[in-house]
Amino acid sequence: MAFQDRELTCRDCGGSFVFTAGEQEFYASKGLQHDPVRCPSCRATRKMMRPEDRDESPNYGVFASWGGRTPRQLHVASCAQCAQLTEVPFVPRGDRPVYCSACYNEVRAKQEAADQAAAVHAAARIASSSVSVALEGPGPEAEPDAAGGAGRLPE
């Protein structure tokens, strides 16, 4: 496929730039299907704004977020169990309890134990139940064998 230089408009600065045949061939060789939307200078500016080393941006704790680019906003709430003030990464709505870390771990452990006990109880109930199956209708008639007893079922 023969590529030809094309003039495109930059999304950021609004200026026009040439998308050369060589660039188009490179894009096609990499499997890229869309044309660039920024001119080379805006692309370079945008690339320089990204942190080169991920260790420079916080990526754990209070400031953890997608890619470590924006700080996580924390909200103050009162723990429903111990009434201690705690910070949570969501807006408390009031229709559900909010717990501090210690109380949340305690509540979660109790809930997991209750769920496990319910599962064991259900399994025991199923194992102890006796199921009888009643078939409806007369069923297939067996052909008598040579001795006059019950024989084989017809095939």
Tab-separated table of N, CA and C in Angstrom:
chain	number	residue	atom	x	y	z
A	1	MET	N	0.847	-1.176	0.000
A	1	MET	CA	0.000	0.000	0.000
A	1	MET	C	0.891	1.237	0.000
A	2	ALA	N	0.650	2.148	-0.901
A	2	ALA	CA	1.449	3.361	-1.008
A	2	ALA	C	0.843	4.448	-0.124
A	3	PHE	N	1.686	4.996	0.733
A	3	PHE	CA	1.234	6.056	1.624
A	3	PHE	C	1.625	7.406	1.032
A	4	GLN	N	0.826	8.429	1.316
A	4	GLN	CA	1.114	9.790	0.876
A	4	GLN	C	1.049	10.714	2.081
A	5	ASP	N	1.870	11.755	2.052
A	5	ASP	CA	1.839	12.740	3.132
A	5	ASP	C	0.438	13.343	3.228
A	6	ARG	N	-0.024	13.534	4.485
A	6	ARG	CA	-1.345	14.134	4.712
A	6	ARG	C	-1.216	15.238	5.746
A	7	GLU	N	-2.042	16.258	5.609
A	7	GLU	CA	-2.035	17.364	6.560
A	7	GLU	C	-3.158	17.146	7.571
A	8	LEU	N	-2.802	17.175	8.872
A	8	LEU	CA	-3.764	16.964	9.952
A	8	LEU	C	-3.779	18.187	10.861
A	9	THR	N	-4.819	18.302	11.703
A	9	THR	CA	-4.947	19.405	12.654
A	9	THR	C	-4.719	18.882	14.066
A	10	CYS	N	-3.890	19.589	14.831
A	10	CYS	CA	-3.556	19.189	16.205
A	10	CYS	C	-4.740	19.444	17.135
A	11	ARG	N	-5.019	18.479	17.984
A	11	ARG	CA	-6.115	18.586	18.952
A	11	ARG	C	-5.814	19.648	20.013
A	12	ASP	N	-4.546	19.778	20.407
A	12	ASP	CA	-4.201	20.683	21.507
A	12	ASP	C	-4.019	22.137	21.058
A	13	CYS	N	-3.152	22.355	20.067
A	13	CYS	CA	-2.840	23.733	19.680
A	13	CYS	C	-3.638	24.222	18.478
A	14	GLY	N	-4.294	23.325	17.752
A	14	GLY	CA	-5.094	23.716	16.596
A	14	GLY	C	-4.282	23.946	15.338
A	15	GLY	N	-2.963	23.831	15.437
A	15	GLY	CA	-2.109	24.018	14.266
A	15	GLY	C	-2.137	22.800	13.360
A	16	SER	N	-1.706	23.004	12.121
A	16	SER	CA	-1.669	21.877	11.187
A	16	SER	C	-0.264	21.276	11.192
A	17	PHE	N	-0.206	19.979	10.923
A	17	PHE	CA	1.070	19.282	10.831
A	17	PHE	C	0.955	18.199	9.775
A	18	VAL	N	2.107	17.764	9.264
A	18	VAL	CA	2.122	16.773	8.195
A	18	VAL	C	2.350	15.391	8.792
A	19	PHE	N	1.476	14.487	8.454
A	19	PHE	CA	1.597	13.067	8.821
A	19	PHE	C	2.246	12.401	7.608
A	20	THR	N	3.570	12.226	7.690
A	20	THR	CA	4.331	11.795	6.519
A	20	THR	C	4.044	10.348	6.146
A	21	ALA	N	4.394	10.009	4.916
A	21	ALA	CA	4.211	8.639	4.433
A	21	ALA	C	5.039	7.669	5.278
A	22	GLY	N	6.227	8.096	5.679
A	22	GLY	CA	7.069	7.241	6.526
A	22	GLY	C	6.432	6.988	7.887
A	23	GLU	N	5.849	8.037	8.479
A	23	GLU	CA	5.158	7.860	9.759
A	23	GLU	C	3.953	6.940	9.603
A	24	GLN	N	3.215	7.098	8.503
A	24	GLN	CA	2.055	6.244	8.259
A	24	GLN	C	2.481	4.785	8.124
A	25	GLU	N	3.596	4.560	7.437
A	25	GLU	CA	4.104	3.195	7.278
A	25	GLU	C	4.511	2.622	8.639
A	26	PHE	N	5.155	3.449	9.472
A	26	PHE	CA	5.543	3.012	10.814
A	26	PHE	C	4.311	2.666	11.641
A	27	TYR	N	3.298	3.532	11.616
A	27	TYR	CA	2.058	3.275	12.363
A	27	TYR	C	1.437	1.956	11.916
A	28	ALA	N	1.392	1.739	10.597
A	28	ALA	CA	0.796	0.506	10.066
A	28	ALA	C	1.601	-0.715	10.495
A	29	SER	N	2.939	-0.605	10.528
A	29	SER	CA	3.771	-1.754	10.919
A	29	SER	C	3.572	-2.118	12.388
A	30	LYS	N	3.199	-1.149	13.206
A	30	LYS	CA	2.944	-1.397	14.631
A	30	LYS	C	1.495	-1.791	14.899
A	31	GLY	N	0.673	-1.823	13.850
A	31	GLY	CA	-0.729	-2.208	14.018
A	31	GLY	C	-1.616	-1.071	14.496
A	32	LEU	N	-1.100	0.157	14.467
A	32	LEU	CA	-1.894	1.312	14.903
A	32	LEU	C	-2.836	1.710	13.775
A	33	GLN	N	-4.113	1.850	14.081
A	33	GLN	CA	-5.110	2.105	13.050
A	33	GLN	C	-5.564	3.557	12.997
A	34	HIS	N	-5.271	4.344	14.031
A	34	HIS	CA	-5.743	5.728	14.087
A	34	HIS	C	-4.596	6.688	13.796
A	35	ASP	N	-4.934	7.794	13.172
A	35	ASP	CA	-3.952	8.836	12.901
A	35	ASP	C	-3.608	9.551	14.203
A	36	PRO	N	-2.413	10.169	14.281
A	36	PRO	CA	-2.091	10.946	15.479
A	36	PRO	C	-3.010	12.164	15.565
A	37	VAL	N	-3.315	12.589	16.781
A	37	VAL	CA	-4.207	13.739	16.962
A	37	VAL	C	-3.457	14.966	17.465
A	38	ARG	N	-2.159	14.810	17.766
A	38	ARG	CA	-1.354	15.936	18.237
A	38	ARG	C	-0.135	16.113	17.336
A	39	CYS	N	0.285	17.350	17.171
A	39	CYS	CA	1.481	17.637	16.383
A	39	CYS	C	2.708	17.156	17.166
A	40	PRO	N	3.853	17.007	16.499
A	40	PRO	CA	5.045	16.503	17.198
A	40	PRO	C	5.441	17.331	18.421
A	41	SER	N	5.306	18.664	18.367
A	41	SER	CA	5.709	19.469	19.526
A	41	SER	C	4.743	19.273	20.697
A	42	CYS	N	3.437	19.168	20.431
A	42	CYS	CA	2.473	18.925	21.518
A	42	CYS	C	2.646	17.516	22.082
A	43	ARG	N	2.987	16.547	21.212
A	43	ARG	CA	3.258	15.187	21.701
A	43	ARG	C	4.460	15.188	22.631
A	44	ALA	N	5.513	15.927	22.238
A	44	ALA	CA	6.720	15.988	23.066
A	44	ALA	C	6.425	16.669	24.404
A	45	THR	N	5.647	17.753	24.370
A	45	THR	CA	5.275	18.452	25.611
A	45	THR	C	4.482	17.534	26.523
A	46	ARG	N	3.528	16.821	25.942
A	46	ARG	CA	2.695	15.902	26.728
A	46	ARG	C	3.538	14.771	27.320
A	47	LYS	N	4.501	14.285	26.549
A	47	LYS	CA	5.361	13.198	27.027
A	47	LYS	C	6.244	13.679	28.178
A	48	MET	N	6.715	14.925	28.104
A	48	MET	CA	7.563	15.460	29.167
A	48	MET	C	6.783	15.652	30.463
A	49	MET	N	5.466	15.863	30.375
A	49	MET	CA	4.652	16.070	31.568
A	49	MET	C	4.430	14.771	32.339
A	50	ARG	N	4.583	13.621	31.686
A	50	ARG	CA	4.404	12.332	32.363
A	50	ARG	C	5.620	12.051	33.230
A	51	PRO	N	5.427	11.455	34.394
A	51	PRO	CA	6.593	11.099	35.203
A	51	PRO	C	7.361	9.974	34.510
A	52	GLU	N	8.669	10.209	34.301
A	52	GLU	CA	9.483	9.193	33.626
A	52	GLU	C	9.706	7.994	34.527
A	53	ASP	N	9.932	8.273	35.803
A	53	ASP	CA	10.185	7.194	36.751
A	53	ASP	C	8.987	7.097	37.680
A	54	ARG	N	8.324	5.969	37.693
A	54	ARG	CA	7.117	5.782	38.508
A	54	ARG	C	7.407	5.944	39.999
A	55	ASP	N	8.680	5.822	40.417
A	55	ASP	CA	9.008	5.952	41.836
A	55	ASP	C	8.874	7.392	42.322
A	56	GLU	N	8.882	8.358	41.405
A	56	GLU	CA	8.745	9.755	41.803
A	56	GLU	C	7.336	10.077	42.280
A	57	SER	N	6.356	9.369	41.746
A	57	SER	CA	4.977	9.644	42.145
A	57	SER	C	4.550	8.664	43.223
A	58	PRO	N	3.758	9.123	44.192
A	58	PRO	CA	3.332	8.215	45.255
A	58	PRO	C	2.426	7.122	44.714
A	59	ASN	N	2.654	5.886	45.161
A	59	ASN	CA	1.838	4.785	44.658
A	59	ASN	C	1.369	3.868	45.778
A	60	TYR	N	1.326	4.395	46.996
A	60	TYR	CA	0.828	3.606	48.110
A	60	TYR	C	0.310	4.552	49.177
A	61	GLY	N	-0.443	4.003	50.109
A	61	GLY	CA	-0.922	4.785	51.243
A	61	GLY	C	-2.024	5.751	50.873
A	62	VAL	N	-2.011	6.904	51.513
A	62	VAL	CA	-3.084	7.880	51.381
A	62	VAL	C	-3.205	8.397	49.950
A	63	PHE	N	-2.093	8.474	49.226
A	63	PHE	CA	-2.122	9.055	47.895
A	63	PHE	C	-2.233	8.017	46.787
A	64	ALA	N	-2.584	6.787	47.133
A	64	ALA	CA	-2.704	5.748	46.111
A	64	ALA	C	-3.921	6.018	45.241
A	65	SER	N	-3.735	5.916	43.948
A	65	SER	CA	-4.841	6.055	43.008
A	65	SER	C	-4.394	5.461	41.689
A	66	TRP	N	-5.227	5.562	40.666
A	66	TRP	CA	-4.881	4.998	39.375
A	66	TRP	C	-3.592	5.625	38.876
A	67	GLY	N	-2.572	4.826	38.735
A	67	GLY	CA	-1.307	5.308	38.226
A	67	GLY	C	-0.573	6.238	39.171
A	68	GLY	N	-1.088	6.473	40.365
A	68	GLY	CA	-0.426	7.353	41.308
A	68	GLY	C	-0.427	8.810	40.881
A	69	ARG	N	-1.332	9.191	39.995
A	69	ARG	CA	-1.291	10.547	39.450
A	69	ARG	C	-2.075	11.564	40.264
A	70	THR	N	-3.146	11.137	40.926
A	70	THR	CA	-3.939	12.084	41.700
A	70	THR	C	-4.088	11.574	43.124
A	71	PRO	N	-4.047	12.468	44.089
A	71	PRO	CA	-4.213	12.013	45.475
A	71	PRO	C	-5.636	11.535	45.733
A	72	ARG	N	-5.754	10.510	46.548
A	72	ARG	CA	-7.069	9.981	46.918
A	72	ARG	C	-7.662	10.893	47.982
A	73	GLN	N	-8.913	11.238	47.819
A	73	GLN	CA	-9.578	12.087	48.794
A	73	GLN	C	-10.162	11.214	49.896
A	74	LEU	N	-9.850	11.549	51.143
A	74	LEU	CA	-10.359	10.807	52.288
A	74	LEU	C	-11.433	11.626	52.989
A	75	HIS	N	-12.392	10.921	53.578
A	75	HIS	CA	-13.505	11.564	54.274
A	75	HIS	C	-13.527	11.087	55.718
A	76	VAL	N	-13.804	12.001	56.627
A	76	VAL	CA	-13.851	11.679	58.051
A	76	VAL	C	-15.231	11.134	58.393
A	77	ALA	N	-15.236	10.043	59.169
A	77	ALA	CA	-16.495	9.433	59.600
A	77	ALA	C	-16.306	8.880	61.001
A	78	SER	N	-17.405	8.671	61.690
A	78	SER	CA	-17.378	8.089	63.024
A	78	SER	C	-17.650	6.596	62.903
A	79	CYS	N	-16.814	5.783	63.545
A	79	CYS	CA	-16.966	4.328	63.498
A	79	CYS	C	-18.286	3.941	64.163
A	80	ALA	N	-19.050	3.081	63.506
A	80	ALA	CA	-20.359	2.668	64.019
A	80	ALA	C	-20.242	1.778	65.246
A	81	GLN	N	-19.067	1.171	65.458
A	81	GLN	CA	-18.919	0.259	66.588
A	81	GLN	C	-18.261	0.924	67.796
A	82	CYS	N	-17.147	1.630	67.583
A	82	CYS	CA	-16.426	2.203	68.728
A	82	CYS	C	-16.532	3.727	68.799
A	83	ALA	N	-17.171	4.359	67.826
A	83	ALA	CA	-17.391	5.809	67.759
A	83	ALA	C	-16.112	6.618	67.583
A	84	GLN	N	-15.007	5.973	67.277
A	84	GLN	CA	-13.744	6.662	67.032
A	84	GLN	C	-13.792	7.291	65.641
A	85	LEU	N	-13.196	8.490	65.479
A	85	LEU	CA	-13.146	9.115	64.164
A	85	LEU	C	-12.140	8.372	63.298
A	86	THR	N	-12.508	8.162	62.045
A	86	THR	CA	-11.640	7.453	61.108
A	86	THR	C	-11.764	8.094	59.741
A	87	GLU	N	-10.782	7.865	58.872
A	87	GLU	CA	-10.824	8.377	57.509
A	87	GLU	C	-11.093	7.217	56.562
A	88	VAL	N	-12.007	7.441	55.633
A	88	VAL	CA	-12.362	6.409	54.660
A	88	VAL	C	-12.272	6.996	53.250
A	89	PRO	N	-11.958	6.164	52.239
A	89	PRO	CA	-11.790	6.673	50.874
A	89	PRO	C	-13.097	6.791	50.092
A	90	PHE	N	-14.223	6.881	50.779
A	90	PHE	CA	-15.520	7.029	50.125
A	90	PHE	C	-16.376	7.982	50.944
A	91	VAL	N	-17.411	8.508	50.346
A	91	VAL	CA	-18.315	9.413	51.052
A	91	VAL	C	-19.327	8.569	51.821
A	92	PRO	N	-19.337	8.660	53.153
A	92	PRO	CA	-20.324	7.899	53.926
A	92	PRO	C	-21.731	8.384	53.591
A	93	ARG	N	-22.633	7.435	53.311
A	93	ARG	CA	-23.991	7.794	52.899
A	93	ARG	C	-24.962	7.830	54.063
A	94	GLY	N	-24.681	7.161	55.149
A	94	GLY	CA	-25.574	7.170	56.292
A	94	GLY	C	-26.492	5.974	56.359
A	95	ASP	N	-26.719	5.285	55.238
A	95	ASP	CA	-27.603	4.119	55.263
A	95	ASP	C	-26.843	2.825	55.555
A	96	ARG	N	-25.521	2.899	55.598
A	96	ARG	CA	-24.711	1.723	55.928
A	96	ARG	C	-23.684	2.129	56.974
A	97	PRO	N	-23.331	1.209	57.875
A	97	PRO	CA	-22.361	1.562	58.910
A	97	PRO	C	-20.959	1.732	58.337
A	98	VAL	N	-20.183	2.603	58.973
A	98	VAL	CA	-18.784	2.822	58.622
A	98	VAL	C	-17.957	2.388	59.817
A	99	TYR	N	-16.890	1.622	59.566
A	99	TYR	CA	-16.056	1.110	60.645
A	99	TYR	C	-14.622	1.592	60.482
A	100	CYS	N	-13.919	1.730	61.611
A	100	CYS	CA	-12.485	1.971	61.565
A	100	CYS	C	-11.826	0.649	61.156
A	101	SER	N	-10.542	0.660	60.889
A	101	SER	CA	-9.858	-0.552	60.413
A	101	SER	C	-9.977	-1.709	61.393
A	102	ALA	N	-9.752	-1.442	62.670
A	102	ALA	CA	-9.788	-2.516	63.670
A	102	ALA	C	-11.185	-3.122	63.776
A	103	CYS	N	-12.201	-2.280	63.846
A	103	CYS	CA	-13.578	-2.789	63.961
A	103	CYS	C	-14.016	-3.480	62.675
A	104	TYR	N	-13.581	-2.963	61.525
A	104	TYR	CA	-13.938	-3.599	60.258
A	104	TYR	C	-13.368	-5.016	60.194
A	105	ASN	N	-12.112	-5.175	60.592
A	105	ASN	CA	-11.504	-6.510	60.586
A	105	ASN	C	-12.248	-7.450	61.528
A	106	GLU	N	-12.664	-6.937	62.676
A	106	GLU	CA	-13.406	-7.748	63.645
A	106	GLU	C	-14.773	-8.157	63.082
A	107	VAL	N	-15.489	-7.199	62.503
A	107	VAL	CA	-16.808	-7.480	61.927
A	107	VAL	C	-16.676	-8.457	60.761
A	108	ARG	N	-15.665	-8.260	59.934
A	108	ARG	CA	-15.459	-9.148	58.787
A	108	ARG	C	-15.144	-10.569	59.238
A	109	ALA	N	-14.316	-10.729	60.276
A	109	ALA	CA	-13.988	-12.062	60.791
A	109	ALA	C	-15.237	-12.753	61.334
A	110	LYS	N	-16.076	-11.998	62.060
A	110	LYS	CA	-17.322	-12.580	62.578
A	110	LYS	C	-18.241	-13.005	61.435
A	111	GLN	N	-18.340	-12.173	60.407
A	111	GLN	CA	-19.209	-12.486	59.268
A	111	GLN	C	-18.700	-13.712	58.512
A	112	GLU	N	-17.382	-13.808	58.330
A	112	GLU	CA	-16.822	-14.973	57.645
A	112	GLU	C	-17.072	-16.242	58.445
A	113	ALA	N	-16.946	-16.163	59.779
A	113	ALA	CA	-17.211	-17.326	60.629
A	113	ALA	C	-18.682	-17.724	60.537
A	114	ALA	N	-19.578	-16.743	60.535
A	114	ALA	CA	-21.010	-17.037	60.425
A	114	ALA	C	-21.337	-17.650	59.063
A	115	ASP	N	-20.730	-17.128	58.001
A	115	ASP	CA	-20.956	-17.684	56.663
A	115	ASP	C	-20.458	-19.120	56.572
A	116	GLN	N	-19.297	-19.383	57.173
A	116	GLN	CA	-18.743	-20.738	57.145
A	116	GLN	C	-19.631	-21.689	57.947
A	117	ALA	N	-20.119	-21.250	59.104
A	117	ALA	CA	-20.998	-22.089	59.919
A	117	ALA	C	-22.300	-22.381	59.171
A	118	ALA	N	-22.835	-21.394	58.476
A	118	ALA	CA	-24.062	-21.601	57.703
A	118	ALA	C	-23.827	-22.595	56.568
A	119	ALA	N	-22.667	-22.527	55.937
A	119	ALA	CA	-22.353	-23.460	54.855
A	119	ALA	C	-22.218	-24.880	55.388
A	120	VAL	N	-21.584	-25.038	56.552
A	120	VAL	CA	-21.440	-26.365	57.164
A	120	VAL	C	-22.811	-26.903	57.550
A	121	HIS	N	-23.657	-26.047	58.122
A	121	HIS	CA	-25.008	-26.461	58.514
A	121	HIS	C	-25.816	-26.896	57.291
A	122	ALA	N	-25.732	-26.138	56.210
A	122	ALA	CA	-26.468	-26.477	54.988
A	122	ALA	C	-25.972	-27.795	54.408
A	123	ALA	N	-24.665	-28.011	54.423
A	123	ALA	CA	-24.111	-29.261	53.898
A	123	ALA	C	-24.559	-30.443	54.746
A	124	ALA	N	-24.592	-30.271	56.074
A	124	ALA	CA	-25.033	-31.350	56.963
A	124	ALA	C	-26.513	-31.640	56.750
A	125	ARG	N	-27.308	-30.593	56.562
A	125	ARG	CA	-28.736	-30.779	56.327
A	125	ARG	C	-28.982	-31.534	55.023
A	126	ILE	N	-28.234	-31.209	54.000
A	126	ILE	CA	-28.376	-31.898	52.714
A	126	ILE	C	-27.940	-33.349	52.838
A	127	ALA	N	-26.834	-33.587	53.545
A	127	ALA	CA	-26.321	-34.950	53.689
A	127	ALA	C	-27.269	-35.824	54.506
A	128	SER	N	-27.964	-35.245	55.475
A	128	SER	CA	-28.833	-36.051	56.335
A	128	SER	C	-30.233	-36.253	55.753
A	129	SER	N	-30.578	-35.482	54.759
A	129	SER	CA	-31.923	-35.644	54.203
A	129	SER	C	-31.968	-36.880	53.312
A	130	SER	N	-33.079	-37.607	53.413
A	130	SER	CA	-33.249	-38.780	52.553
A	130	SER	C	-34.214	-38.400	51.445
A	131	VAL	N	-33.831	-38.713	50.270
A	131	VAL	CA	-34.640	-38.370	49.118
A	131	VAL	C	-35.179	-39.657	48.527
A	132	SER	N	-36.486	-39.699	48.348
A	132	SER	CA	-37.073	-40.860	47.686
A	132	SER	C	-37.626	-40.409	46.352
A	133	VAL	N	-37.475	-41.256	45.384
A	133	VAL	CA	-37.920	-40.931	44.044
A	133	VAL	C	-39.044	-41.877	43.683
A	134	ALA	N	-40.172	-41.343	43.312
A	134	ALA	CA	-41.304	-42.164	42.884
A	134	ALA	C	-41.476	-41.980	41.392
A	135	LEU	N	-41.461	-43.068	40.675
A	135	LEU	CA	-41.628	-43.017	39.233
A	135	LEU	C	-43.103	-43.122	38.902
A	136	GLU	N	-43.518	-42.396	37.917
A	136	GLU	CA	-44.908	-42.445	37.488
A	136	GLU	C	-45.047	-43.386	36.300
A	137	GLY	N	-46.172	-44.044	36.196
A	137	GLY	CA	-46.439	-44.913	35.061
A	137	GLY	C	-45.992	-46.339	35.327
A	138	PRO	N	-46.397	-47.257	34.440
A	138	PRO	CA	-46.111	-48.671	34.671
A	138	PRO	C	-44.664	-49.049	34.418
A	139	GLY	N	-43.948	-48.318	33.622
A	139	GLY	CA	-42.568	-48.661	33.333
A	139	GLY	C	-42.489	-49.707	32.236
A	140	PRO	N	-41.300	-50.014	31.771
A	140	PRO	CA	-41.152	-50.995	30.692
A	140	PRO	C	-41.413	-52.413	31.195
A	141	GLU	N	-41.998	-53.201	30.353
A	141	GLU	CA	-42.263	-54.604	30.695
A	141	GLU	C	-41.040	-55.428	30.345
A	142	ALA	N	-40.671	-56.322	31.240
A	142	ALA	CA	-39.533	-57.207	30.992
A	142	ALA	C	-40.004	-58.439	30.243
A	143	GLU	N	-39.158	-58.907	29.332
A	143	GLU	CA	-39.478	-60.140	28.608
A	143	GLU	C	-39.108	-61.326	29.493
A	144	PRO	N	-40.001	-62.288	29.651
A	144	PRO	CA	-39.657	-63.444	30.488
A	144	PRO	C	-38.541	-64.254	29.842
A	145	ASP	N	-37.677	-64.796	30.690
A	145	ASP	CA	-36.605	-65.635	30.158
A	145	ASP	C	-37.115	-67.066	29.981
A	146	ALA	N	-36.261	-67.941	29.536
A	146	ALA	CA	-36.655	-69.327	29.238
A	146	ALA	C	-37.145	-70.055	30.477
A	147	ALA	N	-36.663	-69.690	31.650
A	147	ALA	CA	-37.054	-70.365	32.888
A	147	ALA	C	-38.359	-69.803	33.423
A	148	GLY	N	-38.924	-68.765	32.764
A	148	GLY	CA	-40.178	-68.191	33.209
A	148	GLY	C	-40.008	-67.056	34.187
A	149	GLY	N	-38.798	-66.702	34.531
A	149	GLY	CA	-38.553	-65.595	35.464
A	149	GLY	C	-38.440	-64.276	34.707
A	150	ALA	N	-38.126	-63.240	35.456
A	150	ALA	CA	-37.962	-61.928	34.844
A	150	ALA	C	-36.738	-61.948	33.950
A	151	GLY	N	-36.888	-61.443	32.787
A	151	GLY	CA	-35.782	-61.463	31.839
A	151	GLY	C	-35.186	-60.086	31.656
A	152	ARG	N	-34.718	-59.854	30.460
A	152	ARG	CA	-34.089	-58.571	30.144
A	152	ARG	C	-35.122	-57.592	29.605
A	153	LEU	N	-34.829	-56.338	29.755
A	153	LEU	CA	-35.704	-55.306	29.200
A	153	LEU	C	-35.508	-55.250	27.694
A	154	PRO	N	-36.559	-54.958	26.948
A	154	PRO	CA	-36.398	-54.861	25.493
A	154	PRO	C	-35.475	-53.709	25.135
A	155	GLU	N	-34.737	-53.893	24.059
A	155	GLU	CA	-33.772	-52.867	23.642
A	155	GLU	C	-34.338	-51.932	22.643
